[in-house]
Protein backbone atom coordinates (compact mmCIF):
# COMPACT_ATOMS: atom_id res chain seq x y z
CA UNK A 1 0.00 0.00 0.00
CA UNK A 2 1.42 3.40 -0.95
CA UNK A 3 1.52 6.19 1.64
CA UNK A 4 -1.15 8.04 -0.30
CA UNK A 5 -3.56 5.13 0.19
CA UNK A 6 -3.77 5.54 3.98
CA UNK A 7 -7.37 6.01 5.13
CA UNK A 8 -9.10 7.26 8.25
CA UNK A 9 -12.65 7.24 9.56
CA UNK A 10 -14.14 10.63 10.43
CA UNK A 11 -17.60 11.16 11.91
CA UNK A 12 -19.34 14.49 12.33
CA UNK A 13 -21.39 14.00 15.47
CA UNK A 14 -25.06 15.08 15.85
CA UNK A 15 -23.98 18.46 17.32
CA UNK A 16 -22.04 19.24 14.13
CA UNK A 17 -25.10 18.46 12.01
CA UNK A 18 -27.45 20.47 14.27
CA UNK A 19 -25.06 23.44 14.35
CA UNK A 20 -24.63 23.51 10.54
CA UNK A 21 -20.90 22.80 10.80
CA UNK A 22 -20.83 19.97 8.23
CA UNK A 23 -19.61 22.17 5.36
CA UNK A 24 -17.06 23.99 7.52
CA UNK A 25 -15.42 20.76 8.66
CA UNK A 26 -15.43 19.13 5.22
CA UNK A 27 -13.93 22.33 3.81
CA UNK A 28 -10.95 22.03 6.18
CA UNK A 29 -10.19 18.45 5.10
CA UNK A 30 -10.57 19.33 1.42
CA UNK A 31 -8.43 22.43 1.75
CA UNK A 32 -5.68 20.43 3.45
CA UNK A 33 -5.44 18.23 0.36
CA UNK A 34 -7.01 14.99 1.56
CA UNK A 35 -9.34 12.96 -0.67
CA UNK A 36 -12.92 12.13 0.27
CA UNK A 37 -13.64 8.48 -0.61
CA UNK A 38 -16.72 7.75 1.53
CA UNK A 39 -19.60 9.92 2.78
CA UNK A 40 -23.07 9.24 4.16
CA UNK A 41 -25.60 10.65 6.62
CA UNK A 42 -26.72 7.95 9.06
CA UNK A 43 -28.61 7.67 12.32
CA UNK A 44 -26.42 5.05 14.00
CA UNK A 45 -27.95 2.08 15.79
CA UNK A 46 -27.14 1.50 19.46
CA UNK A 47 -25.19 -1.61 18.35
CA UNK A 48 -22.99 0.40 15.98
CA UNK A 49 -22.39 3.14 18.58
CA UNK A 50 -21.54 0.59 21.29
CA UNK A 51 -19.14 -1.26 19.02
CA UNK A 52 -17.56 1.98 17.85
CA UNK A 53 -16.92 3.12 21.45
CA UNK A 54 -16.29 -0.39 22.92
CA UNK A 55 -12.97 0.71 24.46
CA UNK A 56 -14.88 3.15 26.71
CA UNK A 57 -17.42 0.60 28.03
CA UNK A 58 -17.70 0.89 31.80
CA UNK A 59 -16.55 4.51 31.95
CA UNK A 60 -18.83 7.16 33.48
CA UNK A 61 -19.42 8.99 30.21
CA UNK A 62 -20.11 5.83 28.13
CA UNK A 63 -23.93 5.77 28.32
CA UNK A 64 -24.24 9.51 27.69
CA UNK A 65 -21.87 9.17 24.75
CA UNK A 66 -23.83 6.31 23.16
CA UNK A 67 -27.14 8.16 23.77
CA UNK A 68 -25.69 11.29 22.18
CA UNK A 69 -24.22 9.57 19.10
CA UNK A 70 -27.48 7.70 18.45
CA UNK A 71 -29.66 10.81 19.04
CA UNK A 72 -29.45 12.20 15.53
CA UNK A 73 -27.79 11.96 12.17
CA UNK A 74 -24.05 11.55 11.96
CA UNK A 75 -22.00 12.30 8.84
CA UNK A 76 -19.76 9.26 8.43
CA UNK A 77 -16.77 9.75 6.16
CA UNK A 78 -13.61 8.09 4.92
CA UNK A 79 -10.71 10.37 4.02
CA UNK A 80 -7.58 9.24 2.22
CA UNK A 81 -4.04 10.61 1.87
CA UNK A 82 -0.46 10.51 3.07
CA UNK A 83 -0.36 10.49 6.89
CA UNK A 84 -4.11 11.13 7.06
CA UNK A 85 -4.71 9.31 10.39
CA UNK A 86 -2.29 11.41 12.45
CA UNK A 87 -2.88 14.57 10.45
CA UNK A 88 -6.66 14.36 10.95
CA UNK A 89 -6.12 14.04 14.71
CA UNK A 90 -4.10 17.26 14.57
CA UNK A 91 -6.74 19.04 12.48
CA UNK A 92 -9.36 17.86 15.00
CA UNK A 93 -7.49 18.88 18.18
CA UNK A 94 -7.52 17.60 21.77
CA UNK A 95 -10.54 15.71 23.12
CA UNK A 96 -11.56 18.52 25.49
CA UNK A 97 -12.32 21.57 23.32
CA UNK A 98 -11.38 23.92 26.15
CA UNK A 99 -7.79 22.72 25.81
CA UNK A 100 -7.76 22.16 22.04
CA UNK A 101 -5.50 24.65 20.28
CA UNK A 102 -7.12 27.51 18.36
CA UNK A 103 -6.91 26.64 14.67
CA UNK A 104 -8.10 23.10 15.30
CA UNK A 105 -11.70 22.05 14.61
CA UNK A 106 -12.54 21.50 18.27
CA UNK A 107 -10.47 24.51 19.36
CA UNK A 108 -12.36 26.79 16.99
CA UNK A 109 -15.84 25.28 17.01
CA UNK A 110 -16.61 23.58 20.35
CA UNK A 111 -16.68 24.12 24.13
CA UNK A 112 -17.78 20.95 25.94
CA UNK A 113 -16.08 17.51 25.84
CA UNK A 114 -19.47 15.81 25.44
CA UNK A 115 -20.26 18.05 22.43
CA UNK A 116 -16.91 18.07 20.63
CA UNK A 117 -18.29 17.95 17.08
CA UNK A 118 -16.12 15.28 15.47
CA UNK A 119 -14.52 11.85 15.78
CA UNK A 120 -11.30 10.76 14.07
CA UNK A 121 -9.59 7.35 14.26
CA UNK A 122 -6.61 7.30 16.62
CA UNK A 123 -4.47 4.77 14.69
CA UNK A 124 -4.36 2.96 11.35
CA UNK A 125 -5.66 -0.20 13.09
CA UNK A 126 -8.63 1.70 14.58
CA UNK A 127 -9.25 3.29 11.18
CA UNK A 128 -9.55 -0.12 9.50
CA UNK A 129 -11.86 -1.40 12.23
CA UNK A 130 -14.07 1.71 12.15
CA UNK A 131 -14.25 1.93 8.34
CA UNK A 132 -15.47 -1.66 8.16
CA UNK A 133 -17.94 -1.05 11.00
CA UNK A 134 -19.52 2.00 9.34
CA UNK A 135 -19.11 1.29 5.59
CA UNK A 136 -19.79 -1.59 3.22
CA UNK A 137 -17.21 -2.24 0.51
CA UNK A 138 -19.28 -0.79 -2.34
CA UNK A 139 -19.78 2.45 -0.43
CA UNK A 140 -16.14 3.52 -0.77
CA UNK A 141 -15.27 5.17 -4.08
CA UNK A 142 -11.68 5.38 -5.18
CA UNK A 143 -10.91 8.13 -7.68
CA UNK A 144 -7.99 10.21 -8.89
CA UNK A 145 -8.15 13.93 -8.10
CA UNK A 146 -6.80 16.14 -10.91
CA UNK A 147 -5.01 18.14 -8.17
CA UNK A 148 -2.85 15.15 -7.14
CA UNK A 149 0.28 16.47 -8.85
CA UNK A 150 -0.16 19.78 -6.98
CA UNK A 151 -0.65 18.18 -3.57
CA UNK A 152 2.07 15.51 -3.83
CA UNK A 153 5.65 15.97 -5.00
CA UNK A 154 5.75 12.38 -6.24
N1 LIG B 1 -15.91 11.85 26.18
C1 LIG B 1 -16.75 12.44 27.10
N2 LIG B 1 -16.26 12.69 28.36
C2 LIG B 1 -15.00 12.39 28.71
C3 LIG B 1 -14.15 11.78 27.76
C4 LIG B 1 -14.64 11.52 26.50
O1 LIG B 1 -17.91 12.74 26.80
O2 LIG B 1 -14.61 12.65 29.87
C5 LIG B 1 -16.42 11.59 24.83
C6 LIG B 1 -15.98 12.64 23.83
O3 LIG B 1 -17.07 12.91 22.95
C7 LIG B 1 -14.84 11.95 23.08
C8 LIG B 1 -15.32 10.50 23.10
O4 LIG B 1 -15.94 10.35 24.37
O5 LIG B 1 -14.67 12.48 21.78
C9 LIG B 1 -14.27 9.47 22.93
O6 LIG B 1 -13.22 9.71 23.84
P1 LIG B 1 -11.69 9.57 23.40
O7 LIG B 1 -10.87 9.64 24.65
O8 LIG B 1 -11.54 8.37 22.52
O9 LIG B 1 -11.44 10.94 22.60
P2 LIG B 1 -11.26 11.31 21.06
O10 LIG B 1 -10.47 10.19 20.42
O11 LIG B 1 -12.62 11.49 20.48
O12 LIG B 1 -10.50 12.62 21.08
CSV table of C-alpha atoms and ligand atoms in Angstrom, one decimal:
chain,number,residue,atom,x,y,z
A,1,UNK,CA,0.0,0.0,0.0
A,2,UNK,CA,1.4,3.4,-1.0
A,3,UNK,CA,1.5,6.2,1.6
A,4,UNK,CA,-1.2,8.0,-0.3
A,5,UNK,CA,-3.6,5.1,0.2
A,6,UNK,CA,-3.8,5.5,4.0
A,7,UNK,CA,-7.4,6.0,5.1
A,8,UNK,CA,-9.1,7.3,8.2
A,9,UNK,CA,-12.6,7.2,9.6
A,10,UNK,CA,-14.1,10.6,10.4
A,11,UNK,CA,-17.6,11.2,11.9
A,12,UNK,CA,-19.3,14.5,12.3
A,13,UNK,CA,-21.4,14.0,15.5
A,14,UNK,CA,-25.1,15.1,15.9
A,15,UNK,CA,-24.0,18.5,17.3
A,16,UNK,CA,-22.0,19.2,14.1
A,17,UNK,CA,-25.1,18.5,12.0
A,18,UNK,CA,-27.5,20.5,14.3
A,19,UNK,CA,-25.1,23.4,14.4
A,20,UNK,CA,-24.6,23.5,10.5
A,21,UNK,CA,-20.9,22.8,10.8
A,22,UNK,CA,-20.8,20.0,8.2
A,23,UNK,CA,-19.6,22.2,5.4
A,24,UNK,CA,-17.1,24.0,7.5
A,25,UNK,CA,-15.4,20.8,8.7
A,26,UNK,CA,-15.4,19.1,5.2
A,27,UNK,CA,-13.9,22.3,3.8
A,28,UNK,CA,-10.9,22.0,6.2
A,29,UNK,CA,-10.2,18.4,5.1
A,30,UNK,CA,-10.6,19.3,1.4
A,31,UNK,CA,-8.4,22.4,1.8
A,32,UNK,CA,-5.7,20.4,3.5
A,33,UNK,CA,-5.4,18.2,0.4
A,34,UNK,CA,-7.0,15.0,1.6
A,35,UNK,CA,-9.3,13.0,-0.7
A,36,UNK,CA,-12.9,12.1,0.3
A,37,UNK,CA,-13.6,8.5,-0.6
A,38,UNK,CA,-16.7,7.8,1.5
A,39,UNK,CA,-19.6,9.9,2.8
A,40,UNK,CA,-23.1,9.2,4.2
A,41,UNK,CA,-25.6,10.7,6.6
A,42,UNK,CA,-26.7,8.0,9.1
A,43,UNK,CA,-28.6,7.7,12.3
A,44,UNK,CA,-26.4,5.1,14.0
A,45,UNK,CA,-28.0,2.1,15.8
A,46,UNK,CA,-27.1,1.5,19.5
A,47,UNK,CA,-25.2,-1.6,18.4
A,48,UNK,CA,-23.0,0.4,16.0
A,49,UNK,CA,-22.4,3.1,18.6
A,50,UNK,CA,-21.5,0.6,21.3
A,51,UNK,CA,-19.1,-1.3,19.0
A,52,UNK,CA,-17.6,2.0,17.9
A,53,UNK,CA,-16.9,3.1,21.5
A,54,UNK,CA,-16.3,-0.4,22.9
A,55,UNK,CA,-13.0,0.7,24.5
A,56,UNK,CA,-14.9,3.1,26.7
A,57,UNK,CA,-17.4,0.6,28.0
A,58,UNK,CA,-17.7,0.9,31.8
A,59,UNK,CA,-16.5,4.5,32.0
A,60,UNK,CA,-18.8,7.2,33.5
A,61,UNK,CA,-19.4,9.0,30.2
A,62,UNK,CA,-20.1,5.8,28.1
A,63,UNK,CA,-23.9,5.8,28.3
A,64,UNK,CA,-24.2,9.5,27.7
A,65,UNK,CA,-21.9,9.2,24.7
A,66,UNK,CA,-23.8,6.3,23.2
A,67,UNK,CA,-27.1,8.2,23.8
A,68,UNK,CA,-25.7,11.3,22.2
A,69,UNK,CA,-24.2,9.6,19.1
A,70,UNK,CA,-27.5,7.7,18.5
A,71,UNK,CA,-29.7,10.8,19.0
A,72,UNK,CA,-29.4,12.2,15.5
A,73,UNK,CA,-27.8,12.0,12.2
A,74,UNK,CA,-24.0,11.5,12.0
A,75,UNK,CA,-22.0,12.3,8.8
A,76,UNK,CA,-19.8,9.3,8.4
A,77,UNK,CA,-16.8,9.8,6.2
A,78,UNK,CA,-13.6,8.1,4.9
A,79,UNK,CA,-10.7,10.4,4.0
A,80,UNK,CA,-7.6,9.2,2.2
A,81,UNK,CA,-4.0,10.6,1.9
A,82,UNK,CA,-0.5,10.5,3.1
A,83,UNK,CA,-0.4,10.5,6.9
A,84,UNK,CA,-4.1,11.1,7.1
A,85,UNK,CA,-4.7,9.3,10.4
A,86,UNK,CA,-2.3,11.4,12.4
A,87,UNK,CA,-2.9,14.6,10.5
A,88,UNK,CA,-6.7,14.4,10.9
A,89,UNK,CA,-6.1,14.0,14.7
A,90,UNK,CA,-4.1,17.3,14.6
A,91,UNK,CA,-6.7,19.0,12.5
A,92,UNK,CA,-9.4,17.9,15.0
A,93,UNK,CA,-7.5,18.9,18.2
A,94,UNK,CA,-7.5,17.6,21.8
A,95,UNK,CA,-10.5,15.7,23.1
A,96,UNK,CA,-11.6,18.5,25.5
A,97,UNK,CA,-12.3,21.6,23.3
A,98,UNK,CA,-11.4,23.9,26.2
A,99,UNK,CA,-7.8,22.7,25.8
A,100,UNK,CA,-7.8,22.2,22.0
A,101,UNK,CA,-5.5,24.7,20.3
A,102,UNK,CA,-7.1,27.5,18.4
A,103,UNK,CA,-6.9,26.6,14.7
A,104,UNK,CA,-8.1,23.1,15.3
A,105,UNK,CA,-11.7,22.0,14.6
A,106,UNK,CA,-12.5,21.5,18.3
A,107,UNK,CA,-10.5,24.5,19.4
A,108,UNK,CA,-12.4,26.8,17.0
A,109,UNK,CA,-15.8,25.3,17.0
A,110,UNK,CA,-16.6,23.6,20.4
A,111,UNK,CA,-16.7,24.1,24.1
A,112,UNK,CA,-17.8,21.0,25.9
A,113,UNK,CA,-16.1,17.5,25.8
A,114,UNK,CA,-19.5,15.8,25.4
A,115,UNK,CA,-20.3,18.1,22.4
A,116,UNK,CA,-16.9,18.1,20.6
A,117,UNK,CA,-18.3,17.9,17.1
A,118,UNK,CA,-16.1,15.3,15.5
A,119,UNK,CA,-14.5,11.9,15.8
A,120,UNK,CA,-11.3,10.8,14.1
A,121,UNK,CA,-9.6,7.3,14.3
A,122,UNK,CA,-6.6,7.3,16.6
A,123,UNK,CA,-4.5,4.8,14.7
A,124,UNK,CA,-4.4,3.0,11.3
A,125,UNK,CA,-5.7,-0.2,13.1
A,126,UNK,CA,-8.6,1.7,14.6
A,127,UNK,CA,-9.2,3.3,11.2
A,128,UNK,CA,-9.5,-0.1,9.5
A,129,UNK,CA,-11.9,-1.4,12.2
A,130,UNK,CA,-14.1,1.7,12.2
A,131,UNK,CA,-14.3,1.9,8.3
A,132,UNK,CA,-15.5,-1.7,8.2
A,133,UNK,CA,-17.9,-1.0,11.0
A,134,UNK,CA,-19.5,2.0,9.3
A,135,UNK,CA,-19.1,1.3,5.6
A,136,UNK,CA,-19.8,-1.6,3.2
A,137,UNK,CA,-17.2,-2.2,0.5
A,138,UNK,CA,-19.3,-0.8,-2.3
A,139,UNK,CA,-19.8,2.5,-0.4
A,140,UNK,CA,-16.1,3.5,-0.8
A,141,UNK,CA,-15.3,5.2,-4.1
A,142,UNK,CA,-11.7,5.4,-5.2
A,143,UNK,CA,-10.9,8.1,-7.7
A,144,UNK,CA,-8.0,10.2,-8.9
A,145,UNK,CA,-8.1,13.9,-8.1
A,146,UNK,CA,-6.8,16.1,-10.9
A,147,UNK,CA,-5.0,18.1,-8.2
A,148,UNK,CA,-2.8,15.2,-7.1
A,149,UNK,CA,0.3,16.5,-8.9
A,150,UNK,CA,-0.2,19.8,-7.0
A,151,UNK,CA,-0.7,18.2,-3.6
A,152,UNK,CA,2.1,15.5,-3.8
A,153,UNK,CA,5.6,16.0,-5.0
A,154,UNK,CA,5.8,12.4,-6.2
B,1,LIG,N1,-15.9,11.9,26.2
B,1,LIG,C1,-16.8,12.4,27.1
B,1,LIG,N2,-16.3,12.7,28.4
B,1,LIG,C2,-15.0,12.4,28.7
B,1,LIG,C3,-14.2,11.8,27.8
B,1,LIG,C4,-14.6,11.5,26.5
B,1,LIG,O1,-17.9,12.7,26.8
B,1,LIG,O2,-14.6,12.7,29.9
B,1,LIG,C5,-16.4,11.6,24.8
B,1,LIG,C6,-16.0,12.6,23.8
B,1,LIG,O3,-17.1,12.9,22.9
B,1,LIG,C7,-14.8,12.0,23.1
B,1,LIG,C8,-15.3,10.5,23.1
B,1,LIG,O4,-15.9,10.3,24.4
B,1,LIG,O5,-14.7,12.5,21.8
B,1,LIG,C9,-14.3,9.5,22.9
B,1,LIG,O6,-13.2,9.7,23.8
B,1,LIG,P1,-11.7,9.6,23.4
B,1,LIG,O7,-10.9,9.6,24.6
B,1,LIG,O8,-11.5,8.4,22.5
B,1,LIG,O9,-11.4,10.9,22.6
B,1,LIG,P2,-11.3,11.3,21.1
B,1,LIG,O10,-10.5,10.2,20.4
B,1,LIG,O11,-12.6,11.5,20.5
B,1,LIG,O12,-10.5,12.6,21.1
